[in-house]
JSON list of C-alpha atoms in Angstrom, two decimals:
[
{"chain": "A", "resi": 160, "resn": "MET", "atom": "CA", "xyz": [-68.06, 39.40, -211.60]},
{"chain": "A", "resi": 161, "resn": "THR", "atom": "CA", "xyz": [-70.98, 41.93, -211.48]},
{"chain": "A", "resi": 162, "resn": "GLU", "atom": "CA", "xyz": [-73.59, 39.28, -212.12]},
{"chain": "A", "resi": 163, "resn": "MET", "atom": "CA", "xyz": [-71.93, 37.03, -209.49]},
{"chain": "A", "resi": 164, "resn": "CYS", "atom": "CA", "xyz": [-72.40, 40.09, -207.03]},
{"chain": "A", "resi": 165, "resn": "THR", "atom": "CA", "xyz": [-75.98, 40.54, -207.79]},
{"chain": "A", "resi": 166, "resn": "PHE", "atom": "CA", "xyz": [-76.70, 36.79, -207.00]},
{"chain": "A", "resi": 167, "resn": "LEU", "atom": "CA", "xyz": [-74.63, 36.54, -203.77]},
{"chain": "A", "resi": 168, "resn": "PRO", "atom": "CA", "xyz": [-76.94, 38.30, -201.42]},
{"chain": "A", "resi": 169, "resn": "GLU", "atom": "CA", "xyz": [-79.95, 36.15, -202.76]},
{"chain": "A", "resi": 170, "resn": "VAL", "atom": "CA", "xyz": [-78.30, 33.01, -201.18]},
{"chain": "A", "resi": 171, "resn": "LEU", "atom": "CA", "xyz": [-78.38, 34.44, -197.73]},
{"chain": "A", "resi": 172, "resn": "ARG", "atom": "CA", "xyz": [-81.00, 34.08, -195.11]},
{"chain": "A", "resi": 173, "resn": "PHE", "atom": "CA", "xyz": [-81.85, 37.58, -195.42]},
{"chain": "A", "resi": 174, "resn": "PRO", "atom": "CA", "xyz": [-81.29, 38.83, -199.04]},
{"chain": "A", "resi": 175, "resn": "ASP", "atom": "CA", "xyz": [-83.09, 42.00, -198.49]},
{"chain": "A", "resi": 176, "resn": "LEU", "atom": "CA", "xyz": [-80.55, 43.18, -195.74]},
{"chain": "A", "resi": 177, "resn": "ALA", "atom": "CA", "xyz": [-77.48, 41.88, -197.79]},
{"chain": "A", "resi": 178, "resn": "VAL", "atom": "CA", "xyz": [-74.89, 43.17, -200.30]},
{"chain": "A", "resi": 179, "resn": "ALA", "atom": "CA", "xyz": [-71.79, 41.84, -201.72]},
{"chain": "A", "resi": 180, "resn": "ARG", "atom": "CA", "xyz": [-68.37, 43.28, -203.07]},
{"chain": "A", "resi": 181, "resn": "ILE", "atom": "CA", "xyz": [-65.79, 41.34, -205.00]},
{"chain": "A", "resi": 182, "resn": "ARG", "atom": "CA", "xyz": [-62.20, 42.69, -205.57]},
{"chain": "A", "resi": 183, "resn": "PHE", "atom": "CA", "xyz": [-60.19, 41.34, -208.33]},
{"chain": "A", "resi": 184, "resn": "GLY", "atom": "CA", "xyz": [-56.84, 42.96, -209.18]},
{"chain": "A", "resi": 185, "resn": "ASP", "atom": "CA", "xyz": [-57.63, 46.55, -209.61]},
{"chain": "A", "resi": 186, "resn": "GLN", "atom": "CA", "xyz": [-61.33, 46.04, -210.35]},
{"chain": "A", "resi": 187, "resn": "VAL", "atom": "CA", "xyz": [-64.08, 46.24, -207.71]},
{"chain": "A", "resi": 188, "resn": "PHE", "atom": "CA", "xyz": [-67.55, 44.84, -208.35]},
{"chain": "A", "resi": 189, "resn": "THR", "atom": "CA", "xyz": [-70.72, 45.47, -206.03]},
{"chain": "A", "resi": 190, "resn": "SER", "atom": "CA", "xyz": [-74.14, 44.70, -205.72]},
{"chain": "A", "resi": 191, "resn": "PRO", "atom": "CA", "xyz": [-76.96, 47.21, -206.13]},
{"chain": "A", "resi": 192, "resn": "GLY", "atom": "CA", "xyz": [-77.17, 49.35, -202.98]},
{"chain": "A", "resi": 193, "resn": "PHE", "atom": "CA", "xyz": [-73.88, 48.32, -201.71]},
{"chain": "A", "resi": 194, "resn": "LEU", "atom": "CA", "xyz": [-73.04, 49.73, -198.28]},
{"chain": "A", "resi": 195, "resn": "GLU", "atom": "CA", "xyz": [-69.98, 48.52, -196.11]},
{"chain": "A", "resi": 196, "resn": "THR", "atom": "CA", "xyz": [-70.87, 47.68, -192.56]},
{"chain": "A", "resi": 197, "resn": "PRO", "atom": "CA", "xyz": [-69.17, 46.03, -189.58]},
{"chain": "A", "resi": 198, "resn": "TRP", "atom": "CA", "xyz": [-71.20, 42.78, -190.24]},
{"chain": "A", "resi": 199, "resn": "SER", "atom": "CA", "xyz": [-69.36, 41.17, -192.96]},
{"chain": "A", "resi": 200, "resn": "LEU", "atom": "CA", "xyz": [-67.91, 37.84, -194.21]},
{"chain": "A", "resi": 201, "resn": "MET", "atom": "CA", "xyz": [-64.80, 37.70, -196.44]},
{"chain": "A", "resi": 202, "resn": "HIS", "atom": "CA", "xyz": [-62.59, 35.11, -198.18]},
{"chain": "A", "resi": 203, "resn": "ALA", "atom": "CA", "xyz": [-59.36, 36.11, -200.06]},
{"chain": "A", "resi": 204, "resn": "PHE", "atom": "CA", "xyz": [-58.26, 34.42, -203.21]},
{"chain": "A", "resi": 205, "resn": "GLU", "atom": "CA", "xyz": [-55.28, 34.44, -205.51]},
{"chain": "A", "resi": 206, "resn": "THR", "atom": "CA", "xyz": [-55.23, 33.22, -208.89]},
{"chain": "A", "resi": 207, "resn": "PRO", "atom": "CA", "xyz": [-52.17, 31.99, -210.82]},
{"chain": "A", "resi": 208, "resn": "GLY", "atom": "CA", "xyz": [-50.62, 34.82, -212.62]},
{"chain": "A", "resi": 209, "resn": "GLN", "atom": "CA", "xyz": [-53.95, 36.92, -212.31]},
{"chain": "A", "resi": 210, "resn": "GLY", "atom": "CA", "xyz": [-53.47, 38.76, -209.06]},
{"chain": "A", "resi": 211, "resn": "LYS", "atom": "CA", "xyz": [-55.23, 38.82, -205.76]},
{"chain": "A", "resi": 212, "resn": "GLY", "atom": "CA", "xyz": [-58.95, 39.31, -204.85]},
{"chain": "A", "resi": 213, "resn": "SER", "atom": "CA", "xyz": [-61.60, 38.78, -202.21]},
{"chain": "A", "resi": 214, "resn": "ILE", "atom": "CA", "xyz": [-65.32, 38.06, -201.71]},
{"chain": "A", "resi": 215, "resn": "GLU", "atom": "CA", "xyz": [-67.15, 40.02, -199.13]},
{"chain": "A", "resi": 216, "resn": "LEU", "atom": "CA", "xyz": [-70.84, 39.91, -197.97]},
{"chain": "A", "resi": 217, "resn": "PHE", "atom": "CA", "xyz": [-72.23, 42.48, -195.78]},
{"chain": "A", "resi": 218, "resn": "TYR", "atom": "CA", "xyz": [-75.45, 42.78, -193.82]},
{"chain": "A", "resi": 219, "resn": "ARG", "atom": "CA", "xyz": [-76.69, 46.56, -194.05]},
{"chain": "A", "resi": 220, "resn": "GLU", "atom": "CA", "xyz": [-78.42, 46.10, -190.63]},
{"chain": "A", "resi": 221, "resn": "LEU", "atom": "CA", "xyz": [-78.95, 43.36, -188.15]},
{"chain": "A", "resi": 222, "resn": "ASN", "atom": "CA", "xyz": [-82.28, 41.76, -186.88]},
{"chain": "A", "resi": 223, "resn": "GLU", "atom": "CA", "xyz": [-83.09, 39.72, -184.00]},
{"chain": "A", "resi": 224, "resn": "LYS", "atom": "CA", "xyz": [-82.47, 36.47, -186.14]},
{"chain": "A", "resi": 225, "resn": "THR", "atom": "CA", "xyz": [-79.06, 37.60, -187.35]},
{"chain": "A", "resi": 226, "resn": "TYR", "atom": "CA", "xyz": [-77.71, 39.49, -184.34]},
{"chain": "A", "resi": 227, "resn": "GLN", "atom": "CA", "xyz": [-76.10, 36.30, -182.68]},
{"chain": "A", "resi": 228, "resn": "GLN", "atom": "CA", "xyz": [-74.68, 34.75, -185.84]},
{"chain": "A", "resi": 229, "resn": "PRO", "atom": "CA", "xyz": [-75.10, 36.92, -188.90]},
{"chain": "A", "resi": 230, "resn": "PHE", "atom": "CA", "xyz": [-73.74, 34.23, -191.27]},
{"chain": "A", "resi": 231, "resn": "LEU", "atom": "CA", "xyz": [-74.65, 30.64, -191.05]},
{"chain": "A", "resi": 232, "resn": "PRO", "atom": "CA", "xyz": [-71.97, 27.96, -191.61]},
{"chain": "A", "resi": 233, "resn": "ARG", "atom": "CA", "xyz": [-73.36, 26.78, -194.85]},
{"chain": "A", "resi": 234, "resn": "GLU", "atom": "CA", "xyz": [-73.15, 30.41, -196.04]},
{"chain": "A", "resi": 235, "resn": "GLN", "atom": "CA", "xyz": [-69.50, 30.73, -194.92]},
{"chain": "A", "resi": 236, "resn": "HIS", "atom": "CA", "xyz": [-68.82, 27.28, -196.70]},
{"chain": "A", "resi": 237, "resn": "LEU", "atom": "CA", "xyz": [-70.55, 28.52, -199.99]},
{"chain": "A", "resi": 238, "resn": "VAL", "atom": "CA", "xyz": [-68.39, 31.73, -200.01]},
{"chain": "A", "resi": 239, "resn": "GLY", "atom": "CA", "xyz": [-65.23, 29.87, -199.13]},
{"chain": "A", "resi": 240, "resn": "ASN", "atom": "CA", "xyz": [-65.79, 27.30, -201.92]},
{"chain": "A", "resi": 241, "resn": "LEU", "atom": "CA", "xyz": [-66.28, 29.98, -204.32]},
{"chain": "A", "resi": 242, "resn": "ALA", "atom": "CA", "xyz": [-63.15, 31.62, -203.29]},
{"chain": "A", "resi": 243, "resn": "ALA", "atom": "CA", "xyz": [-61.24, 28.39, -203.75]},
{"chain": "A", "resi": 244, "resn": "LEU", "atom": "CA", "xyz": [-62.59, 27.71, -207.02]},
{"chain": "A", "resi": 245, "resn": "ILE", "atom": "CA", "xyz": [-61.63, 31.25, -208.41]},
{"chain": "A", "resi": 246, "resn": "ALA", "atom": "CA", "xyz": [-58.19, 30.70, -206.99]},
{"chain": "A", "resi": 247, "resn": "GLY", "atom": "CA", "xyz": [-57.84, 27.27, -208.78]},
{"chain": "A", "resi": 248, "resn": "SER", "atom": "CA", "xyz": [-58.63, 28.98, -212.10]},
{"chain": "A", "resi": 249, "resn": "VAL", "atom": "CA", "xyz": [-55.66, 28.89, -214.40]},
{"chain": "A", "resi": 250, "resn": "SER", "atom": "CA", "xyz": [-56.86, 31.09, -217.08]},
{"chain": "A", "resi": 251, "resn": "GLU", "atom": "CA", "xyz": [-59.30, 33.73, -217.85]},
{"chain": "A", "resi": 252, "resn": "LYS", "atom": "CA", "xyz": [-61.23, 31.33, -219.98]},
{"chain": "A", "resi": 253, "resn": "ALA", "atom": "CA", "xyz": [-61.48, 28.69, -217.15]},
{"chain": "A", "resi": 254, "resn": "LEU", "atom": "CA", "xyz": [-62.56, 31.54, -214.76]},
{"chain": "A", "resi": 255, "resn": "LYS", "atom": "CA", "xyz": [-65.36, 32.61, -216.97]},
{"chain": "A", "resi": 256, "resn": "LYS", "atom": "CA", "xyz": [-66.60, 29.02, -217.19]},
{"chain": "A", "resi": 257, "resn": "LEU", "atom": "CA", "xyz": [-66.36, 28.64, -213.44]},
{"chain": "A", "resi": 258, "resn": "LEU", "atom": "CA", "xyz": [-68.31, 31.84, -212.70]},
{"chain": "A", "resi": 259, "resn": "SER", "atom": "CA", "xyz": [-70.97, 30.67, -215.25]},
{"chain": "A", "resi": 260, "resn": "GLN", "atom": "CA", "xyz": [-71.27, 27.29, -213.58]},
{"chain": "A", "resi": 261, "resn": "TYR", "atom": "CA", "xyz": [-71.45, 28.92, -210.03]},
{"chain": "A", "resi": 262, "resn": "THR", "atom": "CA", "xyz": [-74.00, 31.53, -211.12]},
{"chain": "A", "resi": 263, "resn": "GLU", "atom": "CA", "xyz": [-76.22, 28.79, -212.09]},
{"chain": "A", "resi": 264, "resn": "ARG", "atom": "CA", "xyz": [-75.72, 27.11, -208.74]},
{"chain": "A", "resi": 265, "resn": "MET", "atom": "CA", "xyz": [-76.67, 30.40, -206.90]},
{"chain": "A", "resi": 266, "resn": "LYS", "atom": "CA", "xyz": [-79.70, 30.81, -209.09]},
{"chain": "A", "resi": 267, "resn": "GLU", "atom": "CA", "xyz": [-80.81, 27.30, -207.63]},
{"chain": "A", "resi": 268, "resn": "LEU", "atom": "CA", "xyz": [-80.07, 28.39, -204.11]},
{"chain": "A", "resi": 269, "resn": "ARG", "atom": "CA", "xyz": [-81.94, 31.76, -204.74]},
{"chain": "A", "resi": 270, "resn": "GLY", "atom": "CA", "xyz": [-84.98, 29.93, -205.98]},
{"chain": "A", "resi": 271, "resn": "ILE", "atom": "CA", "xyz": [-84.85, 27.78, -202.82]},
{"chain": "A", "resi": 272, "resn": "ASN", "atom": "CA", "xyz": [-84.61, 30.57, -200.48]},
{"chain": "A", "resi": 273, "resn": "GLN", "atom": "CA", "xyz": [-87.55, 32.51, -202.39]},
{"chain": "A", "resi": 274, "resn": "THR", "atom": "CA", "xyz": [-89.70, 29.45, -202.32]},
{"chain": "A", "resi": 275, "resn": "THR", "atom": "CA", "xyz": [-89.09, 29.01, -198.59]},
{"chain": "A", "resi": 276, "resn": "LYS", "atom": "CA", "xyz": [-90.01, 32.49, -197.83]},
{"chain": "A", "resi": 277, "resn": "ILE", "atom": "CA", "xyz": [-93.11, 32.27, -200.14]},
{"chain": "A", "resi": 278, "resn": "LEU", "atom": "CA", "xyz": [-94.36, 29.18, -198.32]},
{"chain": "A", "resi": 279, "resn": "GLU", "atom": "CA", "xyz": [-93.85, 30.67, -194.90]},
{"chain": "A", "resi": 280, "resn": "ASP", "atom": "CA", "xyz": [-95.52, 34.08, -195.89]},
{"chain": "A", "resi": 281, "resn": "SER", "atom": "CA", "xyz": [-98.48, 33.20, -198.06]},
{"chain": "A", "resi": 282, "resn": "ARG", "atom": "CA", "xyz": [-102.16, 32.97, -196.87]},
{"chain": "A", "resi": 283, "resn": "ASN", "atom": "CA", "xyz": [-102.69, 29.61, -198.62]},
{"chain": "A", "resi": 284, "resn": "MET", "atom": "CA", "xyz": [-101.47, 27.00, -200.78]},
{"chain": "A", "resi": 285, "resn": "GLU", "atom": "CA", "xyz": [-103.03, 28.40, -203.88]},
{"chain": "A", "resi": 286, "resn": "GLU", "atom": "CA", "xyz": [-101.51, 31.84, -203.29]},
{"chain": "A", "resi": 287, "resn": "ALA", "atom": "CA", "xyz": [-98.09, 30.16, -202.74]},
{"chain": "A", "resi": 288, "resn": "LEU", "atom": "CA", "xyz": [-98.10, 27.97, -205.97]},
{"chain": "A", "resi": 289, "resn": "GLN", "atom": "CA", "xyz": [-99.02, 31.13, -208.04]},
{"chain": "A", "resi": 290, "resn": "ARG", "atom": "CA", "xyz": [-95.96, 33.01, -206.42]},
{"chain": "A", "resi": 291, "resn": "ILE", "atom": "CA", "xyz": [-93.76, 30.18, -206.86]},
{"chain": "A", "resi": 292, "resn": "CYS", "atom": "CA", "xyz": [-94.78, 29.93, -210.56]},
{"chain": "A", "resi": 293, "resn": "ASN", "atom": "CA", "xyz": [-93.66, 33.55, -210.96]},
{"chain": "A", "resi": 294, "resn": "ILE", "atom": "CA", "xyz": [-90.31, 33.19, -209.52]},
{"chain": "A", "resi": 295, "resn": "LEU", "atom": "CA", "xyz": [-89.30, 29.90, -211.17]},
{"chain": "A", "resi": 296, "resn": "PRO", "atom": "CA", "xyz": [-88.20, 31.24, -214.56]},
{"chain": "A", "resi": 297, "resn": "ASP", "atom": "CA", "xyz": [-85.45, 33.51, -212.94]},
{"chain": "A", "resi": 298, "resn": "ALA", "atom": "CA", "xyz": [-83.84, 30.40, -211.43]},
{"chain": "A", "resi": 299, "resn": "MET", "atom": "CA", "xyz": [-83.38, 28.76, -214.89]},
{"chain": "A", "resi": 300, "resn": "GLN", "atom": "CA", "xyz": [-80.37, 29.03, -217.27]},
{"chain": "A", "resi": 301, "resn": "TYR", "atom": "CA", "xyz": [-82.52, 31.15, -219.84]},
{"chain": "A", "resi": 302, "resn": "PRO", "atom": "CA", "xyz": [-85.06, 32.87, -217.83]},
{"chain": "A", "resi": 303, "resn": "THR", "atom": "CA", "xyz": [-86.46, 35.09, -220.77]},
{"chain": "A", "resi": 304, "resn": "ALA", "atom": "CA", "xyz": [-87.25, 32.09, -222.61]},
{"chain": "A", "resi": 305, "resn": "THR", "atom": "CA", "xyz": [-88.81, 29.93, -219.68]},
{"chain": "A", "resi": 306, "resn": "VAL", "atom": "CA", "xyz": [-92.19, 29.88, -218.43]},
{"chain": "A", "resi": 307, "resn": "ALA", "atom": "CA", "xyz": [-93.45, 27.69, -215.40]},
{"chain": "A", "resi": 308, "resn": "SER", "atom": "CA", "xyz": [-96.68, 25.91, -214.34]},
{"chain": "A", "resi": 309, "resn": "ILE", "atom": "CA", "xyz": [-97.86, 24.30, -211.27]},
{"chain": "A", "resi": 310, "resn": "THR", "atom": "CA", "xyz": [-100.96, 21.84, -211.53]},
{"chain": "A", "resi": 311, "resn": "TYR", "atom": "CA", "xyz": [-102.74, 21.07, -207.94]},
{"chain": "A", "resi": 312, "resn": "ASN", "atom": "CA", "xyz": [-106.05, 20.19, -206.94]},
{"chain": "A", "resi": 313, "resn": "LYS", "atom": "CA", "xyz": [-107.63, 20.40, -210.48]},
{"chain": "A", "resi": 314, "resn": "LYS", "atom": "CA", "xyz": [-106.14, 23.98, -210.85]},
{"chain": "A", "resi": 315, "resn": "ARG", "atom": "CA", "xyz": [-103.28, 25.07, -212.98]},
{"chain": "A", "resi": 316, "resn": "PHE", "atom": "CA", "xyz": [-100.98, 28.09, -211.99]},
{"chain": "A", "resi": 317, "resn": "VAL", "atom": "CA", "xyz": [-98.85, 29.57, -214.55]},
{"chain": "A", "resi": 318, "resn": "SER", "atom": "CA", "xyz": [-96.16, 32.31, -214.99]},
{"chain": "A", "resi": 319, "resn": "PRO", "atom": "CA", "xyz": [-96.67, 35.27, -217.19]},
{"chain": "A", "resi": 320, "resn": "GLY", "atom": "CA", "xyz": [-96.59, 34.76, -220.79]},
{"chain": "A", "resi": 321, "resn": "PHE", "atom": "CA", "xyz": [-97.13, 31.00, -220.42]},
{"chain": "A", "resi": 322, "resn": "ARG", "atom": "CA", "xyz": [-97.36, 28.53, -223.30]},
{"chain": "A", "resi": 323, "resn": "GLU", "atom": "CA", "xyz": [-96.22, 24.92, -223.45]},
{"chain": "A", "resi": 324, "resn": "SER", "atom": "CA", "xyz": [-93.44, 23.49, -225.86]},
{"chain": "A", "resi": 325, "resn": "GLU", "atom": "CA", "xyz": [-91.59, 20.46, -226.58]},
{"chain": "A", "resi": 326, "resn": "TRP", "atom": "CA", "xyz": [-88.78, 21.32, -224.03]},
{"chain": "A", "resi": 327, "resn": "LYS", "atom": "CA", "xyz": [-90.19, 20.36, -220.75]},
{"chain": "A", "resi": 328, "resn": "LEU", "atom": "CA", "xyz": [-88.96, 19.41, -217.32]},
{"chain": "A", "resi": 329, "resn": "LYS", "atom": "CA", "xyz": [-91.52, 17.91, -214.76]},
{"chain": "A", "resi": 330, "resn": "GLN", "atom": "CA", "xyz": [-91.50, 17.22, -211.34]},
{"chain": "A", "resi": 331, "resn": "ARG", "atom": "CA", "xyz": [-94.33, 15.63, -209.29]},
{"chain": "A", "resi": 332, "resn": "PHE", "atom": "CA", "xyz": [-95.44, 16.16, -205.57]},
{"chain": "A", "resi": 333, "resn": "GLU", "atom": "CA", "xyz": [-97.92, 15.04, -203.25]},
{"chain": "A", "resi": 334, "resn": "LEU", "atom": "CA", "xyz": [-99.36, 16.51, -200.12]},
{"chain": "A", "resi": 335, "resn": "PRO", "atom": "CA", "xyz": [-100.53, 14.98, -196.85]},
{"chain": "A", "resi": 336, "resn": "ASP", "atom": "CA", "xyz": [-104.24, 14.85, -197.97]},
{"chain": "A", "resi": 337, "resn": "HIS", "atom": "CA", "xyz": [-102.99, 12.65, -200.92]},
{"chain": "A", "resi": 338, "resn": "LYS", "atom": "CA", "xyz": [-103.70, 15.35, -203.53]},
{"chain": "A", "resi": 339, "resn": "LYS", "atom": "CA", "xyz": [-100.98, 15.20, -206.06]},
{"chain": "A", "resi": 340, "resn": "GLY", "atom": "CA", "xyz": [-99.35, 17.97, -207.98]},
{"chain": "A", "resi": 341, "resn": "VAL", "atom": "CA", "xyz": [-96.82, 18.56, -210.81]},
{"chain": "A", "resi": 342, "resn": "ILE", "atom": "CA", "xyz": [-94.46, 21.47, -211.47]},
{"chain": "A", "resi": 343, "resn": "GLU", "atom": "CA", "xyz": [-93.45, 21.89, -215.18]},
{"chain": "A", "resi": 344, "resn": "ILE", "atom": "CA", "xyz": [-90.99, 24.01, -216.60]},
{"chain": "A", "resi": 345, "resn": "PHE", "atom": "CA", "xyz": [-90.84, 24.88, -220.45]},
{"chain": "A", "resi": 346, "resn": "TYR", "atom": "CA", "xyz": [-88.14, 26.45, -222.62]},
{"chain": "A", "resi": 347, "resn": "LEU", "atom": "CA", "xyz": [-89.68, 28.31, -225.43]},
{"chain": "A", "resi": 348, "resn": "GLU", "atom": "CA", "xyz": [-86.59, 27.95, -227.57]},
{"chain": "A", "resi": 349, "resn": "ASN", "atom": "CA", "xyz": [-84.36, 25.11, -228.58]},
{"chain": "A", "resi": 350, "resn": "PHE", "atom": "CA", "xyz": [-81.08, 25.24, -226.65]},
{"chain": "A", "resi": 351, "resn": "PRO", "atom": "CA", "xyz": [-78.11, 23.01, -226.54]},
{"chain": "A", "resi": 352, "resn": "ILE", "atom": "CA", "xyz": [-78.38, 19.53, -224.90]},
{"chain": "A", "resi": 353, "resn": "GLU", "atom": "CA", "xyz": [-77.32, 19.39, -221.33]},
{"chain": "A", "resi": 354, "resn": "PHE", "atom": "CA", "xyz": [-77.99, 16.97, -218.58]},
{"chain": "A", "resi": 355, "resn": "GLU", "atom": "CA", "xyz": [-81.72, 16.11, -219.47]},
{"chain": "A", "resi": 356, "resn": "GLY", "atom": "CA", "xyz": [-82.56, 17.53, -222.96]},
{"chain": "A", "resi": 357, "resn": "PRO", "atom": "CA", "xyz": [-81.59, 21.41, -222.71]},
{"chain": "A", "resi": 358, "resn": "PHE", "atom": "CA", "xyz": [-81.92, 21.37, -219.04]},
{"chain": "A", "resi": 359, "resn": "LEU", "atom": "CA", "xyz": [-78.90, 21.65, -216.38]},
{"chain": "A", "resi": 360, "resn": "LYS", "atom": "CA", "xyz": [-78.64, 18.95, -213.71]},
{"chain": "A", "resi": 361, "resn": "GLU", "atom": "CA", "xyz": [-78.97, 21.99, -211.18]},
{"chain": "A", "resi": 362, "resn": "GLU", "atom": "CA", "xyz": [-82.29, 22.90, -212.61]},
{"chain": "A", "resi": 363, "resn": "LEU", "atom": "CA", "xyz": [-83.66, 19.28, -212.19]},
{"chain": "A", "resi": 364, "resn": "GLU", "atom": "CA", "xyz": [-82.32, 19.36, -208.66]},
{"chain": "A", "resi": 365, "resn": "LEU", "atom": "CA", "xyz": [-84.13, 22.68, -208.03]},
{"chain": "A", "resi": 366, "resn": "LEU", "atom": "CA", "xyz": [-87.50, 21.31, -209.19]},
{"chain": "A", "resi": 367, "resn": "GLU", "atom": "CA", "xyz": [-86.93, 18.30, -206.77]},
{"chain": "A", "resi": 368, "resn": "ASN", "atom": "CA", "xyz": [-86.04, 20.61, -204.04]},
{"chain": "A", "resi": 369, "resn": "ILE", "atom": "CA", "xyz": [-89.09, 22.80, -204.49]},
{"chain": "A", "resi": 370, "resn": "ALA", "atom": "CA", "xyz": [-91.38, 19.85, -204.73]},
{"chain": "A", "resi": 371, "resn": "SER", "atom": "CA", "xyz": [-90.06, 18.73, -201.36]},
{"chain": "A", "resi": 372, "resn": "LEU", "atom": "CA", "xyz": [-90.43, 22.25, -199.90]},
{"chain": "A", "resi": 373, "resn": "ILE", "atom": "CA", "xyz": [-94.10, 22.18, -200.95]},
{"chain": "A", "resi": 374, "resn": "SER", "atom": "CA", "xyz": [-94.87, 18.93, -199.51]},
{"chain": "A", "resi": 375, "resn": "GLY", "atom": "CA", "xyz": [-92.79, 19.86, -196.39]},
{"chain": "A", "resi": 376, "resn": "SER", "atom": "CA", "xyz": [-94.78, 23.06, -196.00]},
{"chain": "A", "resi": 377, "resn": "ALA", "atom": "CA", "xyz": [-98.03, 21.11, -196.11]},
{"chain": "A", "resi": 378, "resn": "ILE", "atom": "CA", "xyz": [-97.09, 18.69, -193.63]},
{"chain": "A", "resi": 379, "resn": "ARG", "atom": "CA", "xyz": [-96.06, 21.57, -191.14]},
{"chain": "A", "resi": 380, "resn": "ASP", "atom": "CA", "xyz": [-99.58, 22.95, -191.77]},
{"chain": "A", "resi": 381, "resn": "VAL", "atom": "CA", "xyz": [-101.22, 19.70, -190.62]},
{"chain": "A", "resi": 382, "resn": "PHE", "atom": "CA", "xyz": [-99.31, 19.58, -187.54]},
{"chain": "A", "resi": 383, "resn": "LYS", "atom": "CA", "xyz": [-99.99, 23.06, -186.61]},
{"chain": "A", "resi": 384, "resn": "LYS", "atom": "CA", "xyz": [-103.71, 22.39, -187.10]},
{"chain": "A", "resi": 385, "resn": "LEU", "atom": "CA", "xyz": [-103.47, 19.33, -185.02]},
{"chain": "A", "resi": 386, "resn": "ASN", "atom": "CA", "xyz": [-101.70, 21.36, -182.18]},
{"chain": "A", "resi": 387, "resn": "TYR", "atom": "CA", "xyz": [-104.49, 23.84, -182.11]},
{"chain": "A", "resi": 388, "resn": "GLU", "atom": "CA", "xyz": [-107.24, 21.40, -182.09]}
]
């Protein structure tokens, strides 16, 4: 539950302003820097034979983008789904498995949110690709045994401690100037077989989404230049 609390703020639009709390029976779990405020989203749940609980998200403060609608419908849906899934767990073992699976899903969402912000904030594509490489390992199932690289325009950007291995996941992308690139994830150890080798389906989908974000960001830049010319 503690790990879940840590990840929950990361799937919101403004993770730096968000905190989370999960109540489960007599236990209370909170994310770092927790502060209860009036700007909250809460879903209650009750598990068979295990007691009641709730999932709560708070914004510590509001900005001009969150003032009218602090929590987006997709964020409300995500928390509601998590509460419903916890409520449906019939045993402690099932609950632990569920939380593990949902944690991986939230890692994926966090990676997408971080990539979106990087693409918005970076001065150029090369800077963005290096920063994306640096955050990709944390979005994977085994972050301490993961490295990443992005090859684009005859340059290769790599995460710290990079080296290749036989356990690889690859996703290609193409920008409007027809220059192509490839995102690669390597596990540095041999892990159990999952969806594609040792990689989860969610990890494959993450790379597909990040490739789409990179391509989409480049397309937006082209339109901006056309509008200014």
